[in-house]
Amino acid sequence: MNKQTIRHLIEPEDFTIEELNEVVALGKKMYEAPEKYKEACKGKILATLFYEPSTRTRFSFETAMLRLGGSIIGFSDANTSSVSKGESIADTIRCMSAYADIAVMRHPKEGAPKLASHYASIPIINGGDGGHQHPTQTLTDLLTIKMYKDTIEGHNVAFCGDLKFGRTVHSLIRTLARYNTKKFILISPEELTLPDTLKRTLKEDFHVELQEARYIEDVISQIDILYMTRIQRERFFNEADYARLKDSYLLNQSKLSHAKKDMIVMHPLPRVNEIAYDVDDDPRGVYFKQAELGVYVRMALITKLLGVDVSC
Ligand code: NCD
C-alpha cells in the first residue's frame, strides 16, 4: 500500500459524516446477508495488537475478518510478545506492517495507535486508547441507533456513569454532535463528569446544550437513548475513590418503569453493576444486540480501509 494514501481510523473525526454513514449502511447490509461477503477478504491478514484487556473489541474484529474469508494473527497479552523485552511501538508496527494487511491496536496510553499510524505502512485502527477514544465502538453504536431508531439524528440522548474516563462516551458524544444532536443529558457523580475540554468543544464548536443530572430517576422520562457505562476502575489513581463510586448507578425495572416505552438502553459492555439482570429481558435493553452488531460494522470498516470492492 502507498503510505501517503493509507487511511487509518484513530478517532471518529478521521471519517466524514458521509463515510460514517457509508460504513454504517454497509454494516447493516452485511448483518442482513453476511454470506454474500464470505470471500471479500480472502488472502488478507488482520493483526490484533492488544496491550490491554478486551473481549468484544478483539473477538468481534477477529470474527469480522474470519467472516470475510481472511485470517488473523496477533496478541492479547503484550507480555507474550517482544514488548516485554522493551520493544517500541514504532518497531513493532514496522514489522507487523510486513506480516499483516491491516491492524487494530488497543493500548492503555492515549495516542499510542496514532503514533503507530506514523510508522505503519498498513491501515491502523484504534481499538481503544486509554481514556481517550474508541472509534469502532462509536461505529457499533451508530449502527445500533440506526437499527432501533431509524435515524441517527434527532434523539434525546443521555450518557450515564463514568463520563470522565469512558472513552466510548468521548467518541460517541462528539460524533452525535457532528450529527447535529443539539442537547445531551449527562448523568454522573460529581467526580466523574465529562472532561471540561470536551464540554467546551461541544458547547462552543457544536452549540450543544448539556443538561447535567445526578440521578437517573430525575431525567429518565425524557430520554430516547440511555447510554450506560462502567466506572473505569483501571483509570483511577486510588482504589478508595473507585470503591466509593463503583456502585453509583444501577438501572433496574423499577427505574425503567418511568421511562418511555420506546427508549433504548445501550452499554458498550462489560457491565459491572450498572444494569440489573432484570433489564435483560426488557425489549428496551439492546446491549447484547449492540455487541453482536459490532461484528458487522467492523466487517464494513475492514473492507473500506483495505479498499476491497464489495459492490455485490
Ligand atoms: C469498552 C472499552 O474498552 O472502552 N468496552 C468495549 O470495547 N466494548 C467499555 C469499557 O471497558 O467499559
PDB file of C-alpha atoms and ligand atoms in Angstrom:
ATOM      1  CA  MET A   1       0.000   0.000   0.000  1.00  0.00           C
ATOM      2  CA  ASN A   2       1.185   3.541  -0.713  1.00  0.00           C
ATOM      3  CA  LYS A   3       1.980   5.123   2.676  1.00  0.00           C
ATOM      4  CA  GLN A   4       0.660   8.507   1.513  1.00  0.00           C
ATOM      5  CA  THR A   5      -2.811   7.220   0.654  1.00  0.00           C
ATOM      6  CA  ILE A   6      -3.372   4.773   3.510  1.00  0.00           C
ATOM      7  CA  ARG A   7      -6.431   5.542   5.617  1.00  0.00           C
ATOM      8  CA  HIS A   8      -6.344   4.927   9.376  1.00  0.00           C
ATOM      9  CA  LEU A   9      -9.159   5.141  11.911  1.00  0.00           C
ATOM     10  CA  ILE A  10      -7.717   6.688  15.058  1.00  0.00           C
ATOM     11  CA  GLU A  11     -10.678   8.833  16.038  1.00  0.00           C
ATOM     12  CA  PRO A  12     -14.173   9.224  14.556  1.00  0.00           C
ATOM     13  CA  GLU A  13     -13.184  12.589  13.032  1.00  0.00           C
ATOM     14  CA  ASP A  14     -10.926  10.714  10.618  1.00  0.00           C
ATOM     15  CA  PHE A  15     -14.120   9.910   8.714  1.00  0.00           C
ATOM     16  CA  THR A  16     -16.559  12.433   7.290  1.00  0.00           C
ATOM     17  CA  ILE A  17     -20.245  12.041   8.143  1.00  0.00           C
ATOM     18  CA  GLU A  18     -20.752  10.627   4.632  1.00  0.00           C
ATOM     19  CA  GLU A  19     -18.092   7.998   5.308  1.00  0.00           C
ATOM     20  CA  LEU A  20     -19.559   7.128   8.705  1.00  0.00           C
ATOM     21  CA  ASN A  21     -22.947   6.728   7.012  1.00  0.00           C
ATOM     22  CA  GLU A  22     -21.377   4.570   4.317  1.00  0.00           C
ATOM     23  CA  VAL A  23     -19.783   2.205   6.882  1.00  0.00           C
ATOM     24  CA  VAL A  24     -22.982   2.013   8.929  1.00  0.00           C
ATOM     25  CA  ALA A  25     -25.075   1.288   5.812  1.00  0.00           C
ATOM     26  CA  LEU A  26     -22.646  -1.394   4.647  1.00  0.00           C
ATOM     27  CA  GLY A  27     -22.567  -2.867   8.169  1.00  0.00           C
ATOM     28  CA  LYS A  28     -26.371  -3.159   8.016  1.00  0.00           C
ATOM     29  CA  LYS A  29     -26.190  -4.905   4.643  1.00  0.00           C
ATOM     30  CA  MET A  30     -23.557  -7.285   5.981  1.00  0.00           C
ATOM     31  CA  TYR A  31     -25.718  -8.048   9.033  1.00  0.00           C
ATOM     32  CA  GLU A  32     -28.669  -8.848   6.782  1.00  0.00           C
ATOM     33  CA  ALA A  33     -26.751 -11.081   4.349  1.00  0.00           C
ATOM     34  CA  PRO A  34     -23.287 -11.968   5.741  1.00  0.00           C
ATOM     35  CA  GLU A  35     -22.765 -14.932   3.390  1.00  0.00           C
ATOM     36  CA  LYS A  36     -22.516 -12.574   0.406  1.00  0.00           C
ATOM     37  CA  TYR A  37     -19.204 -11.275   1.743  1.00  0.00           C
ATOM     38  CA  LYS A  38     -17.597 -14.517   2.802  1.00  0.00           C
ATOM     39  CA  GLU A  39     -14.714 -14.229   0.359  1.00  0.00           C
ATOM     40  CA  ALA A  40     -14.337 -10.442   0.319  1.00  0.00           C
ATOM     41  CA  CYS A  41     -11.021 -10.511   2.205  1.00  0.00           C
ATOM     42  CA  LYS A  42      -9.689 -13.876   1.071  1.00  0.00           C
ATOM     43  CA  GLY A  43      -5.896 -13.903   1.428  1.00  0.00           C
ATOM     44  CA  LYS A  44      -5.831 -10.828   3.686  1.00  0.00           C
ATOM     45  CA  ILE A  45      -4.480 -10.839   7.243  1.00  0.00           C
ATOM     46  CA  LEU A  46      -5.683  -8.797  10.212  1.00  0.00           C
ATOM     47  CA  ALA A  47      -3.298  -8.283  13.155  1.00  0.00           C
ATOM     48  CA  THR A  48      -4.822  -7.669  16.587  1.00  0.00           C
ATOM     49  CA  LEU A  49      -2.315  -5.935  18.868  1.00  0.00           C
ATOM     50  CA  PHE A  50      -3.955  -5.737  22.275  1.00  0.00           C
ATOM     51  CA  TYR A  51      -1.844  -4.205  25.034  1.00  0.00           C
ATOM     52  CA  GLU A  52      -4.904  -4.004  27.298  1.00  0.00           C
ATOM     53  CA  PRO A  53      -7.723  -6.493  28.111  1.00  0.00           C
ATOM     54  CA  SER A  54     -10.631  -6.864  25.720  1.00  0.00           C
ATOM     55  CA  THR A  55     -13.432  -9.289  24.975  1.00  0.00           C
ATOM     56  CA  ARG A  56     -15.807  -7.758  22.447  1.00  0.00           C
ATOM     57  CA  THR A  57     -13.483  -5.496  20.508  1.00  0.00           C
ATOM     58  CA  ARG A  58     -10.847  -8.141  19.848  1.00  0.00           C
ATOM     59  CA  PHE A  59     -13.183 -11.063  19.243  1.00  0.00           C
ATOM     60  CA  SER A  60     -15.560  -9.055  17.090  1.00  0.00           C
ATOM     61  CA  PHE A  61     -12.653  -7.890  14.928  1.00  0.00           C
ATOM     62  CA  GLU A  62     -11.372 -11.460  14.639  1.00  0.00           C
ATOM     63  CA  THR A  63     -14.848 -12.765  13.844  1.00  0.00           C
ATOM     64  CA  ALA A  64     -15.305  -9.983  11.302  1.00  0.00           C
ATOM     65  CA  MET A  65     -12.106 -10.871   9.446  1.00  0.00           C
ATOM     66  CA  LEU A  66     -12.875 -14.602   9.554  1.00  0.00           C
ATOM     67  CA  ARG A  67     -16.403 -13.972   8.218  1.00  0.00           C
ATOM     68  CA  LEU A  68     -14.826 -12.028   5.344  1.00  0.00           C
ATOM     69  CA  GLY A  69     -12.685 -15.035   4.494  1.00  0.00           C
ATOM     70  CA  GLY A  70      -9.443 -13.530   5.798  1.00  0.00           C
ATOM     71  CA  SER A  71      -7.041 -14.687   8.512  1.00  0.00           C
ATOM     72  CA  ILE A  72      -5.903 -13.292  11.843  1.00  0.00           C
ATOM     73  CA  ILE A  73      -2.676 -13.043  13.831  1.00  0.00           C
ATOM     74  CA  GLY A  74      -1.854 -11.089  16.988  1.00  0.00           C
ATOM     75  CA  PHE A  75      -1.541 -10.998  20.744  1.00  0.00           C
ATOM     76  CA  SER A  76      -3.991 -10.331  23.532  1.00  0.00           C
ATOM     77  CA  ASP A  77      -1.292 -10.011  26.163  1.00  0.00           C
ATOM     78  CA  ALA A  78       1.674  -7.857  25.231  1.00  0.00           C
ATOM     79  CA  ASN A  79       3.819  -9.847  27.693  1.00  0.00           C
ATOM     80  CA  THR A  80       3.833 -12.752  25.258  1.00  0.00           C
ATOM     81  CA  SER A  81       5.413 -10.541  22.561  1.00  0.00           C
ATOM     82  CA  SER A  82       8.748  -8.697  22.372  1.00  0.00           C
ATOM     83  CA  VAL A  83       7.060  -5.733  24.024  1.00  0.00           C
ATOM     84  CA  SER A  84       8.054  -7.463  27.279  1.00  0.00           C
ATOM     85  CA  LYS A  85      11.687  -7.148  26.133  1.00  0.00           C
ATOM     86  CA  GLY A  86      11.228  -3.394  25.750  1.00  0.00           C
ATOM     87  CA  GLU A  87      10.447  -3.151  22.039  1.00  0.00           C
ATOM     88  CA  SER A  88       8.969   0.193  20.970  1.00  0.00           C
ATOM     89  CA  ILE A  89       5.576   0.605  19.304  1.00  0.00           C
ATOM     90  CA  ALA A  90       7.376   2.028  16.251  1.00  0.00           C
ATOM     91  CA  ASP A  91       9.494  -1.093  15.763  1.00  0.00           C
ATOM     92  CA  THR A  92       6.623  -3.482  16.479  1.00  0.00           C
ATOM     93  CA  ILE A  93       4.393  -1.773  13.950  1.00  0.00           C
ATOM     94  CA  ARG A  94       7.063  -1.572  11.242  1.00  0.00           C
ATOM     95  CA  CYS A  95       7.426  -5.359  11.411  1.00  0.00           C
ATOM     96  CA  MET A  96       3.681  -6.020  11.694  1.00  0.00           C
ATOM     97  CA  SER A  97       3.263  -3.969   8.517  1.00  0.00           C
ATOM     98  CA  ALA A  98       5.254  -6.642   6.722  1.00  0.00           C
ATOM     99  CA  TYR A  99       3.225  -9.514   8.200  1.00  0.00           C
ATOM    100  CA  ALA A 100      -0.348  -8.239   8.005  1.00  0.00           C
ATOM    101  CA  ASP A 101      -2.552  -6.159   5.694  1.00  0.00           C
ATOM    102  CA  ILE A 102      -4.358  -4.222   8.429  1.00  0.00           C
ATOM    103  CA  ALA A 103      -4.007  -3.939  12.218  1.00  0.00           C
ATOM    104  CA  VAL A 104      -6.143  -2.995  15.193  1.00  0.00           C
ATOM    105  CA  MET A 105      -4.377  -1.750  18.308  1.00  0.00           C
ATOM    106  CA  ARG A 106      -5.638  -1.256  21.858  1.00  0.00           C
ATOM    107  CA  HIS A 107      -3.311   0.453  24.299  1.00  0.00           C
ATOM    108  CA  PRO A 108      -3.562   1.911  27.817  1.00  0.00           C
ATOM    109  CA  LYS A 109      -1.691   5.041  26.701  1.00  0.00           C
ATOM    110  CA  GLU A 110      -3.623   7.791  24.924  1.00  0.00           C
ATOM    111  CA  GLY A 111      -2.181   8.416  21.486  1.00  0.00           C
ATOM    112  CA  ALA A 112      -0.404   5.050  21.070  1.00  0.00           C
ATOM    113  CA  PRO A 113      -2.406   3.980  17.972  1.00  0.00           C
ATOM    114  CA  LYS A 114      -1.832   7.438  16.463  1.00  0.00           C
ATOM    115  CA  LEU A 115       1.904   7.019  16.984  1.00  0.00           C
ATOM    116  CA  ALA A 116       1.720   3.552  15.426  1.00  0.00           C
ATOM    117  CA  SER A 117      -0.024   5.001  12.364  1.00  0.00           C
ATOM    118  CA  HIS A 118       3.004   7.244  11.698  1.00  0.00           C
ATOM    119  CA  TYR A 119       5.264   4.206  11.341  1.00  0.00           C
ATOM    120  CA  ALA A 120       2.814   1.823   9.681  1.00  0.00           C
ATOM    121  CA  SER A 121       2.548   1.005   6.015  1.00  0.00           C
ATOM    122  CA  ILE A 122      -0.834  -0.676   6.569  1.00  0.00           C
ATOM    123  CA  PRO A 123      -4.121   0.797   7.892  1.00  0.00           C
ATOM    124  CA  ILE A 124      -4.189   1.122  11.694  1.00  0.00           C
ATOM    125  CA  ILE A 125      -7.447   1.032  13.633  1.00  0.00           C
ATOM    126  CA  ASN A 126      -7.636   2.360  17.169  1.00  0.00           C
ATOM    127  CA  GLY A 127      -9.304  -0.332  19.306  1.00  0.00           C
ATOM    128  CA  GLY A 128      -9.324   1.996  22.339  1.00  0.00           C
ATOM    129  CA  ASP A 129      -6.509   4.182  23.717  1.00  0.00           C
ATOM    130  CA  GLY A 130      -6.591   4.911  27.445  1.00  0.00           C
ATOM    131  CA  GLY A 131      -9.473   7.173  28.427  1.00  0.00           C
ATOM    132  CA  HIS A 132      -9.299   8.890  25.049  1.00  0.00           C
ATOM    133  CA  GLN A 133     -11.132   7.433  22.033  1.00  0.00           C
ATOM    134  CA  HIS A 134     -12.841   4.235  20.867  1.00  0.00           C
ATOM    135  CA  PRO A 135     -13.947   4.906  17.264  1.00  0.00           C
ATOM    136  CA  THR A 136     -15.073   1.383  16.391  1.00  0.00           C
ATOM    137  CA  GLN A 137     -17.360   1.301  19.434  1.00  0.00           C
ATOM    138  CA  THR A 138     -18.822   4.516  18.025  1.00  0.00           C
ATOM    139  CA  LEU A 139     -19.438   2.809  14.676  1.00  0.00           C
ATOM    140  CA  THR A 140     -21.122  -0.040  16.568  1.00  0.00           C
ATOM    141  CA  ASP A 141     -23.229   2.461  18.496  1.00  0.00           C
ATOM    142  CA  LEU A 142     -24.225   4.329  15.329  1.00  0.00           C
ATOM    143  CA  LEU A 143     -25.364   1.112  13.663  1.00  0.00           C
ATOM    144  CA  THR A 144     -27.335   0.163  16.791  1.00  0.00           C
ATOM    145  CA  ILE A 145     -29.053   3.567  16.881  1.00  0.00           C
ATOM    146  CA  LYS A 146     -29.824   3.328  13.158  1.00  0.00           C
ATOM    147  CA  MET A 147     -31.317  -0.154  13.538  1.00  0.00           C
ATOM    148  CA  TYR A 148     -33.503   0.690  16.539  1.00  0.00           C
ATOM    149  CA  LYS A 149     -34.326   4.337  15.946  1.00  0.00           C
ATOM    150  CA  ASP A 150     -34.218   4.561  12.143  1.00  0.00           C
ATOM    151  CA  THR A 151     -32.209   7.799  12.146  1.00  0.00           C
ATOM    152  CA  ILE A 152     -29.009   8.725  13.958  1.00  0.00           C
ATOM    153  CA  GLU A 153     -30.046  12.323  14.491  1.00  0.00           C
ATOM    154  CA  GLY A 154     -32.944  13.803  16.403  1.00  0.00           C
ATOM    155  CA  HIS A 155     -32.991  11.862  19.684  1.00  0.00           C
ATOM    156  CA  ASN A 156     -32.752  12.833  23.302  1.00  0.00           C
ATOM    157  CA  VAL A 157     -29.558  11.034  24.338  1.00  0.00           C
ATOM    158  CA  ALA A 158     -28.332  10.576  27.914  1.00  0.00           C
ATOM    159  CA  PHE A 159     -24.930   9.283  28.990  1.00  0.00           C
ATOM    160  CA  CYS A 160     -24.692   7.763  32.451  1.00  0.00           C
ATOM    161  CA  GLY A 161     -21.761   6.635  34.620  1.00  0.00           C
ATOM    162  CA  ASP A 162     -18.071   7.343  34.174  1.00  0.00           C
ATOM    163  CA  LEU A 163     -18.099  10.242  31.744  1.00  0.00           C
ATOM    164  CA  LYS A 164     -14.614  11.328  32.773  1.00  0.00           C
ATOM    165  CA  PHE A 165     -12.636   8.239  31.812  1.00  0.00           C
ATOM    166  CA  GLY A 166     -15.101   6.471  29.488  1.00  0.00           C
ATOM    167  CA  ARG A 167     -13.552   6.577  26.026  1.00  0.00           C
ATOM    168  CA  THR A 168     -16.707   5.173  24.421  1.00  0.00           C
ATOM    169  CA  VAL A 169     -18.581   8.242  25.668  1.00  0.00           C
ATOM    170  CA  HIS A 170     -15.900  10.667  24.453  1.00  0.00           C
ATOM    171  CA  SER A 171     -16.009   9.240  20.930  1.00  0.00           C
ATOM    172  CA  LEU A 172     -19.779   8.889  20.670  1.00  0.00           C
ATOM    173  CA  ILE A 173     -20.837  12.233  22.127  1.00  0.00           C
ATOM    174  CA  ARG A 174     -18.650  14.231  19.720  1.00  0.00           C
ATOM    175  CA  THR A 175     -19.876  12.139  16.824  1.00  0.00           C
ATOM    176  CA  LEU A 176     -23.535  12.624  17.724  1.00  0.00           C
ATOM    177  CA  ALA A 177     -22.831  16.348  17.972  1.00  0.00           C
ATOM    178  CA  ARG A 178     -21.488  16.167  14.412  1.00  0.00           C
ATOM    179  CA  TYR A 179     -24.803  14.536  13.508  1.00  0.00           C
ATOM    180  CA  ASN A 180     -26.479  17.694  14.794  1.00  0.00           C
ATOM    181  CA  THR A 181     -27.699  16.460  18.166  1.00  0.00           C
ATOM    182  CA  LYS A 182     -28.315  19.705  19.991  1.00  0.00           C
ATOM    183  CA  LYS A 183     -28.742  18.513  23.581  1.00  0.00           C
ATOM    184  CA  PHE A 184     -27.314  15.780  25.808  1.00  0.00           C
ATOM    185  CA  ILE A 185     -28.185  14.723  29.332  1.00  0.00           C
ATOM    186  CA  LEU A 186     -25.113  13.855  31.391  1.00  0.00           C
ATOM    187  CA  ILE A 187     -25.696  11.696  34.476  1.00  0.00           C
ATOM    188  CA  SER A 188     -22.637  11.133  36.636  1.00  0.00           C
ATOM    189  CA  PRO A 189     -21.216  11.574  40.099  1.00  0.00           C
ATOM    190  CA  GLU A 190     -19.561  14.976  40.566  1.00  0.00           C
ATOM    191  CA  GLU A 191     -16.073  13.409  40.358  1.00  0.00           C
ATOM    192  CA  LEU A 192     -16.733  11.663  37.040  1.00  0.00           C
ATOM    193  CA  THR A 193     -18.248  14.391  34.890  1.00  0.00           C
ATOM    194  CA  LEU A 194     -17.310  14.854  31.242  1.00  0.00           C
ATOM    195  CA  PRO A 195     -13.849  16.490  30.879  1.00  0.00           C
ATOM    196  CA  ASP A 196     -14.056  20.296  30.702  1.00  0.00           C
ATOM    197  CA  THR A 197     -12.233  20.495  27.366  1.00  0.00           C
ATOM    198  CA  LEU A 198     -14.779  18.194  25.768  1.00  0.00           C
ATOM    199  CA  LYS A 199     -17.667  20.142  27.307  1.00  0.00           C
ATOM    200  CA  ARG A 200     -16.189  23.333  25.910  1.00  0.00           C
ATOM    201  CA  THR A 201     -15.825  21.853  22.426  1.00  0.00           C
ATOM    202  CA  LEU A 202     -19.415  20.625  22.490  1.00  0.00           C
ATOM    203  CA  LYS A 203     -20.747  23.981  23.571  1.00  0.00           C
ATOM    204  CA  GLU A 204     -18.530  26.307  21.538  1.00  0.00           C
ATOM    205  CA  ASP A 205     -17.963  24.350  18.336  1.00  0.00           C
ATOM    206  CA  PHE A 206     -21.244  22.464  18.131  1.00  0.00           C
ATOM    207  CA  HIS A 207     -23.567  24.791  20.101  1.00  0.00           C
ATOM    208  CA  VAL A 208     -24.835  21.878  22.120  1.00  0.00           C
ATOM    209  CA  GLU A 209     -26.788  22.201  25.368  1.00  0.00           C
ATOM    210  CA  LEU A 210     -25.554  19.992  28.214  1.00  0.00           C
ATOM    211  CA  GLN A 211     -28.031  19.166  30.970  1.00  0.00           C
ATOM    212  CA  GLU A 212     -26.260  17.644  33.978  1.00  0.00           C
ATOM    213  CA  ALA A 213     -28.072  15.363  36.426  1.00  0.00           C
ATOM    214  CA  ARG A 214     -27.033  13.404  39.477  1.00  0.00           C
ATOM    215  CA  TYR A 215     -29.701  10.670  39.408  1.00  0.00           C
ATOM    216  CA  ILE A 216     -31.197   8.605  36.571  1.00  0.00           C
ATOM    217  CA  GLU A 217     -34.639   8.825  38.188  1.00  0.00           C
ATOM    218  CA  ASP A 218     -34.723  12.615  37.786  1.00  0.00           C
ATOM    219  CA  VAL A 219     -34.438  12.549  33.993  1.00  0.00           C
ATOM    220  CA  ILE A 220     -35.354   9.057  32.756  1.00  0.00           C
ATOM    221  CA  SER A 221     -38.799  10.030  31.479  1.00  0.00           C
ATOM    222  CA  GLN A 222     -37.265  12.464  28.908  1.00  0.00           C
ATOM    223  CA  ILE A 223     -34.740  10.050  27.387  1.00  0.00           C
ATOM    224  CA  ASP A 224     -34.855   8.274  23.983  1.00  0.00           C
ATOM    225  CA  ILE A 225     -31.420   6.633  24.192  1.00  0.00           C
ATOM    226  CA  LEU A 226     -29.805   5.855  27.542  1.00  0.00           C
ATOM    227  CA  TYR A 227     -26.092   5.042  27.180  1.00  0.00           C
ATOM    228  CA  MET A 228     -24.885   3.327  30.364  1.00  0.00           C
ATOM    229  CA  THR A 229     -21.186   2.917  31.167  1.00  0.00           C
ATOM    230  CA  ARG A 230     -18.955   1.138  33.649  1.00  0.00           C
ATOM    231  CA  ILE A 231     -16.902   3.007  36.241  1.00  0.00           C
ATOM    232  CA  GLN A 232     -13.386   2.641  34.742  1.00  0.00           C
ATOM    233  CA  ARG A 233     -11.517   1.112  37.672  1.00  0.00           C
ATOM    234  CA  GLU A 234      -8.207   0.810  35.765  1.00  0.00           C
ATOM    235  CA  ARG A 235      -8.036   4.585  35.213  1.00  0.00           C
ATOM    236  CA  PHE A 236      -8.386   5.555  38.900  1.00  0.00           C
ATOM    237  CA  PHE A 237      -5.366   6.687  40.852  1.00  0.00           C
ATOM    238  CA  ASN A 238      -6.552   5.149  44.091  1.00  0.00           C
ATOM    239  CA  GLU A 239      -8.725   2.197  44.996  1.00  0.00           C
ATOM    240  CA  ALA A 240     -10.617   4.051  47.739  1.00  0.00           C
ATOM    241  CA  ASP A 241     -12.085   6.509  45.220  1.00  0.00           C
ATOM    242  CA  TYR A 242     -13.122   3.623  42.996  1.00  0.00           C
ATOM    243  CA  ALA A 243     -14.733   1.762  45.912  1.00  0.00           C
ATOM    244  CA  ARG A 244     -16.718   4.878  46.845  1.00  0.00           C
ATOM    245  CA  LEU A 245     -18.044   5.462  43.327  1.00  0.00           C
ATOM    246  CA  LYS A 246     -18.340   1.999  41.847  1.00  0.00           C
ATOM    247  CA  ASP A 247     -21.992   1.370  42.644  1.00  0.00           C
ATOM    248  CA  SER A 248     -23.248   4.864  41.857  1.00  0.00           C
ATOM    249  CA  TYR A 249     -25.835   3.716  39.348  1.00  0.00           C
ATOM    250  CA  LEU A 250     -27.928   0.644  38.928  1.00  0.00           C
ATOM    251  CA  LEU A 251     -30.601   0.671  36.261  1.00  0.00           C
ATOM    252  CA  ASN A 252     -33.388  -1.759  37.143  1.00  0.00           C
ATOM    253  CA  GLN A 253     -37.008  -2.469  36.255  1.00  0.00           C
ATOM    254  CA  SER A 254     -38.310  -0.142  38.898  1.00  0.00           C
ATOM    255  CA  LYS A 255     -36.428   2.826  37.375  1.00  0.00           C
ATOM    256  CA  LEU A 256     -37.306   1.665  33.852  1.00  0.00           C
ATOM    257  CA  SER A 257     -40.996   1.800  34.694  1.00  0.00           C
ATOM    258  CA  HIS A 258     -40.744   5.607  34.429  1.00  0.00           C
ATOM    259  CA  ALA A 259     -39.051   5.513  31.001  1.00  0.00           C
ATOM    260  CA  LYS A 260     -40.594   5.866  27.551  1.00  0.00           C
ATOM    261  CA  LYS A 261     -41.867   2.614  26.070  1.00  0.00           C
ATOM    262  CA  ASP A 262     -39.545   3.004  23.093  1.00  0.00           C
ATOM    263  CA  MET A 263     -36.451   4.191  24.935  1.00  0.00           C
ATOM    264  CA  ILE A 264     -33.396   2.018  24.271  1.00  0.00           C
ATOM    265  CA  VAL A 265     -30.708   1.143  26.804  1.00  0.00           C
ATOM    266  CA  MET A 266     -27.239   0.800  25.325  1.00  0.00           C
ATOM    267  CA  HIS A 267     -23.967  -0.209  27.024  1.00  0.00           C
ATOM    268  CA  PRO A 268     -20.587  -0.922  25.380  1.00  0.00           C
ATOM    269  CA  LEU A 269     -20.092  -3.728  27.948  1.00  0.00           C
ATOM    270  CA  PRO A 270     -18.652  -5.132  30.146  1.00  0.00           C
ATOM    271  CA  ARG A 271     -21.268  -4.182  32.730  1.00  0.00           C
ATOM    272  CA  VAL A 272     -20.209  -4.454  36.301  1.00  0.00           C
ATOM    273  CA  ASN A 273     -23.053  -3.196  38.432  1.00  0.00           C
ATOM    274  CA  GLU A 274     -24.859  -0.670  36.245  1.00  0.00           C
ATOM    275  CA  ILE A 275     -27.669  -2.720  34.752  1.00  0.00           C
ATOM    276  CA  ALA A 276     -29.644  -5.245  36.789  1.00  0.00           C
ATOM    277  CA  TYR A 277     -30.241  -8.625  35.197  1.00  0.00           C
ATOM    278  CA  ASP A 278     -33.971  -7.947  35.280  1.00  0.00           C
ATOM    279  CA  VAL A 279     -33.453  -5.433  32.446  1.00  0.00           C
ATOM    280  CA  ASP A 280     -32.016  -8.083  30.105  1.00  0.00           C
ATOM    281  CA  ASP A 281     -35.405  -9.431  29.058  1.00  0.00           C
ATOM    282  CA  ASP A 282     -36.929  -6.000  28.568  1.00  0.00           C
ATOM    283  CA  PRO A 283     -37.110  -5.155  24.835  1.00  0.00           C
ATOM    284  CA  ARG A 284     -35.562  -1.768  25.644  1.00  0.00           C
ATOM    285  CA  GLY A 285     -32.284  -3.399  26.727  1.00  0.00           C
ATOM    286  CA  VAL A 286     -30.391  -3.671  23.412  1.00  0.00           C
ATOM    287  CA  TYR A 287     -26.797  -4.027  24.703  1.00  0.00           C
ATOM    288  CA  PHE A 288     -26.284  -7.643  23.651  1.00  0.00           C
ATOM    289  CA  LYS A 289     -27.612  -6.911  20.187  1.00  0.00           C
ATOM    290  CA  GLN A 290     -25.279  -3.897  20.142  1.00  0.00           C
ATOM    291  CA  ALA A 291     -22.308  -6.220  20.832  1.00  0.00           C
ATOM    292  CA  GLU A 292     -23.470  -8.508  18.004  1.00  0.00           C
ATOM    293  CA  LEU A 293     -23.795  -5.624  15.544  1.00  0.00           C
ATOM    294  CA  GLY A 294     -20.175  -4.711  16.294  1.00  0.00           C
ATOM    295  CA  VAL A 295     -19.044  -7.631  14.141  1.00  0.00           C
ATOM    296  CA  TYR A 296     -20.836  -6.378  11.020  1.00  0.00           C
ATOM    297  CA  VAL A 297     -19.811  -2.762  11.281  1.00  0.00           C
ATOM    298  CA  ARG A 298     -16.201  -3.927  11.740  1.00  0.00           C
ATOM    299  CA  MET A 299     -16.560  -6.109   8.636  1.00  0.00           C
ATOM    300  CA  ALA A 300     -17.641  -2.988   6.772  1.00  0.00           C
ATOM    301  CA  LEU A 301     -14.749  -0.981   8.197  1.00  0.00           C
ATOM    302  CA  ILE A 302     -12.130  -3.595   7.282  1.00  0.00           C
ATOM    303  CA  THR A 303     -13.316  -3.698   3.662  1.00  0.00           C
ATOM    304  CA  LYS A 304     -13.344   0.102   3.468  1.00  0.00           C
ATOM    305  CA  LEU A 305      -9.812   0.526   4.812  1.00  0.00           C
ATOM    306  CA  LEU A 306      -8.487  -2.293   2.626  1.00  0.00           C
ATOM    307  CA  GLY A 307     -10.189  -0.804  -0.418  1.00  0.00           C
ATOM    308  CA  VAL A 308     -11.984  -4.073  -1.151  1.00  0.00           C
ATOM    309  CA  ASP A 309     -14.798  -3.871  -3.702  1.00  0.00           C
ATOM    310  CA  VAL A 310     -17.972  -5.115  -2.017  1.00  0.00           C
ATOM    311  CA  SER A 311     -20.480  -3.935  -4.565  1.00  0.00           C
ATOM    312  CA  CYS A 312     -22.244  -7.260  -4.800  1.00  0.00           C
TER     313      CYS A 312
HETATM  314  C1  NCD B   1     -15.311  -0.531  26.417  1.00  0.00           C
HETATM  315  C2  NCD B   1     -13.853  -0.126  26.389  1.00  0.00           C
HETATM  316  O1  NCD B   1     -12.972  -0.973  26.307  1.00  0.00           O
HETATM  317  O2  NCD B   1     -13.641   1.073  26.407  1.00  0.00           O
HETATM  318  N1  NCD B   1     -15.532  -1.861  26.091  1.00  0.00           N
HETATM  319  C3  NCD B   1     -15.646  -2.203  24.774  1.00  0.00           C
HETATM  320  O3  NCD B   1     -14.751  -2.031  23.992  1.00  0.00           O
HETATM  321  N2  NCD B   1     -16.824  -2.693  24.366  1.00  0.00           N
HETATM  322  C4  NCD B   1     -16.021  -0.122  27.648  1.00  0.00           C
HETATM  323  C5  NCD B   1     -15.437  -0.484  28.982  1.00  0.00           C
HETATM  324  O4  NCD B   1     -14.415  -1.157  29.084  1.00  0.00           O
HETATM  325  O5  NCD B   1     -16.047  -0.080  29.968  1.00  0.00           O
END
